[in-house]
């Protein structure tokens, strides 16, 4: 008995110490890698949103480039590598590597949106500029073309007094039309006005678009020798101004001064701006929601266009794929997306986000097995564990015990005056009375030395085995190894506990945790309502909620199932329906109390602000749960409630916690099957603790006091082999126990009878006059006999005594 506890406690302590050791000395290297690197690339990428597909296989990230990363383009897979790095939080602030997801897709939705947008963009190109500037215009057109992929881009050429018709920006046009022409001036305003009219006419190619953009590329020269180039300059300028007002919000315009490109000198630039009408064009662009560019800057223009269209060009959508079988247990995960130069492997940009998924008791497993596969796996494991336990308890353990018994207590007789452990060995067999001969195999387990053959014949115990000879027994039927008395009485408890764990496991993994979840969340928010006013409530609630939400369901299921199955041994009722009802009632109460104990554990976690690694305090609900189960199984039964239950519960809880921790951090284990093993260990440990305290009436006596000398009547001798036999008590000579000594007492010929039912005895009154607990037991009524129970017939008091076999 004590050795089991000692073993449990010492194992728990050893495990505990080794676990603590691990916890207190974190790997320095790992600590360093978890630190944020301080380089500029660190915050270039902002990951704002993380979403999961329904099966959690795919993760969708919304990432945004916060600042320029030079020539690198996220979409350019020939120069850039994007790598995910996912880590799991082991302890607050400490992250460890885990199985990595794979990036399957990177998308820049802005380009998609633009392509799908009904957009027409007209570029007006000034061919009156010198050829090198026309070439510069050509480059700019090519840049703009990348945005829409030619679709929706149009070109018109300005030259002299004319503006050309509107061409599609085809490769042919781009390759052949960008040639300087004389004269070297343009009627800029007039040309723009013409095209604006075209934009407003829904009959034209560019007029029927939903969104319209005009980009004017020109030298901007509207004056020649202080005289306007266009004779109608002022009238046209006025028209243009009017038109601009009219077109507000209908068109977006940009102007790029290409003559300024070549004039690096500031004075010249100022001069140019003075002599041309850059002011007019600046107002023009400003009014039409575009920009005036003294030099071409595509990035600036693109960004401005995108923001006009409410598109974020720096936003990317990254799709990652989780490997099958990956487990998320509600712990904090850190996902870092790093952009690396393909050649040098230098970090260009990175972004980090954190998330949680699943819960510790109900994890998310990527592409998990189907429920049928899981249950099948569980059944296979159950059969293996069950058979293993049965083999060990039925054959191996009794065999080993028998070998130890033989080595210690079976010796060869070596002649008279032989002594064992300082005691002289008798010279003849206690049972058959024949004198021992040298070489005889004798049993010296008690002072009643016997032939081994006589011992076996007498059912493996000495004839005096009972109240006055406690040692004289060691049951081992080697002729029939299936003999139910060979294994320890614990066997049936262990086997039933294994089954109860399996059933609890099946129910638990099939459960819907919604109620449990909302309960925890409301407790959490209620608590924080009382204690804090900060807005961290929401996020914290999520963390705790996802972490602890399944705990009450766990307590309820485990409490109910283990109690139901184990109370099969403690609940004694003759009618099976009554017995079943009582078992269900006990189980129900245990489920309720189990749920409450787990809730209590959750509250402790919330109050102590334990956000991660709640398994470290999980021993509290487990401890309470095991106590609840032990009480529910034993209360108001023959099994006394012992203080050892509490000690044992502590050990069980610690042991389970350590096992849980092991499962938790081990990614290679099959999570659900490990969980089943965890359930089994828990249930078996509880079963053994209760079984230890449950009386095993293999040696039961009636202690008689009254008109005769006190004595013990060995009831078990009547009932040991003939279980259906009835022991009768009365004055008649036919009674098993004849009250011949009680001459004056009032006793009927057959007053009462004792029957064996399973492993317990029942006393039934047949006539009036049987007093139990100072109350008369009515004829026909019966009562269970348990250790220490007294009843009186006439002047004789009987005490029922059970003596366990040691
Ligand atoms: Zn003998
Ligand atoms: Zn004996």
PDB file of N, CA and C and ligand atoms in Angstrom, residues 446 448 462 464-465 469 472, ligand 2:
ATOM      1  N   UNK A 446       4.112 -19.669   7.627  1.00  0.00           N
ATOM      2  CA  UNK A 446       3.679 -19.344   8.986  1.00  0.00           C
ATOM      3  C   UNK A 446       4.233 -20.427   9.906  1.00  0.00           C
ATOM      4  N   UNK A 448       2.789 -22.837  11.000  1.00  0.00           N
ATOM      5  CA  UNK A 448       2.195 -24.135  10.717  1.00  0.00           C
ATOM      6  C   UNK A 448       2.861 -24.728   9.484  1.00  0.00           C
ATOM      7  N   UNK A 462      -2.623 -22.220   4.990  1.00  0.00           N
ATOM      8  CA  UNK A 462      -2.550 -23.146   6.110  1.00  0.00           C
ATOM      9  C   UNK A 462      -3.936 -23.283   6.728  1.00  0.00           C
ATOM     10  N   UNK A 464      -5.020 -22.960   9.562  1.00  0.00           N
ATOM     11  CA  UNK A 464      -5.335 -21.979  10.596  1.00  0.00           C
ATOM     12  C   UNK A 464      -5.453 -20.570  10.033  1.00  0.00           C
ATOM     13  N   UNK A 465      -5.248 -20.438   8.737  1.00  0.00           N
ATOM     14  CA  UNK A 465      -5.254 -19.094   8.165  1.00  0.00           C
ATOM     15  C   UNK A 465      -6.564 -18.393   8.492  1.00  0.00           C
ATOM     16  N   UNK A 469      -3.858 -16.635  12.257  1.00  0.00           N
ATOM     17  CA  UNK A 469      -2.682 -16.871  11.410  1.00  0.00           C
ATOM     18  C   UNK A 469      -2.839 -16.011  10.179  1.00  0.00           C
ATOM     19  N   UNK A 472      -0.374 -17.213   6.790  1.00  0.00           N
ATOM     20  CA  UNK A 472      -0.398 -18.529   6.142  1.00  0.00           C
ATOM     21  C   UNK A 472      -1.168 -18.648   4.851  1.00  0.00           C
TER      22      UNK A 472
HETATM   23 ZN1  LIG B   2      -0.648 -20.775   9.646  1.00  0.00          ZN
END
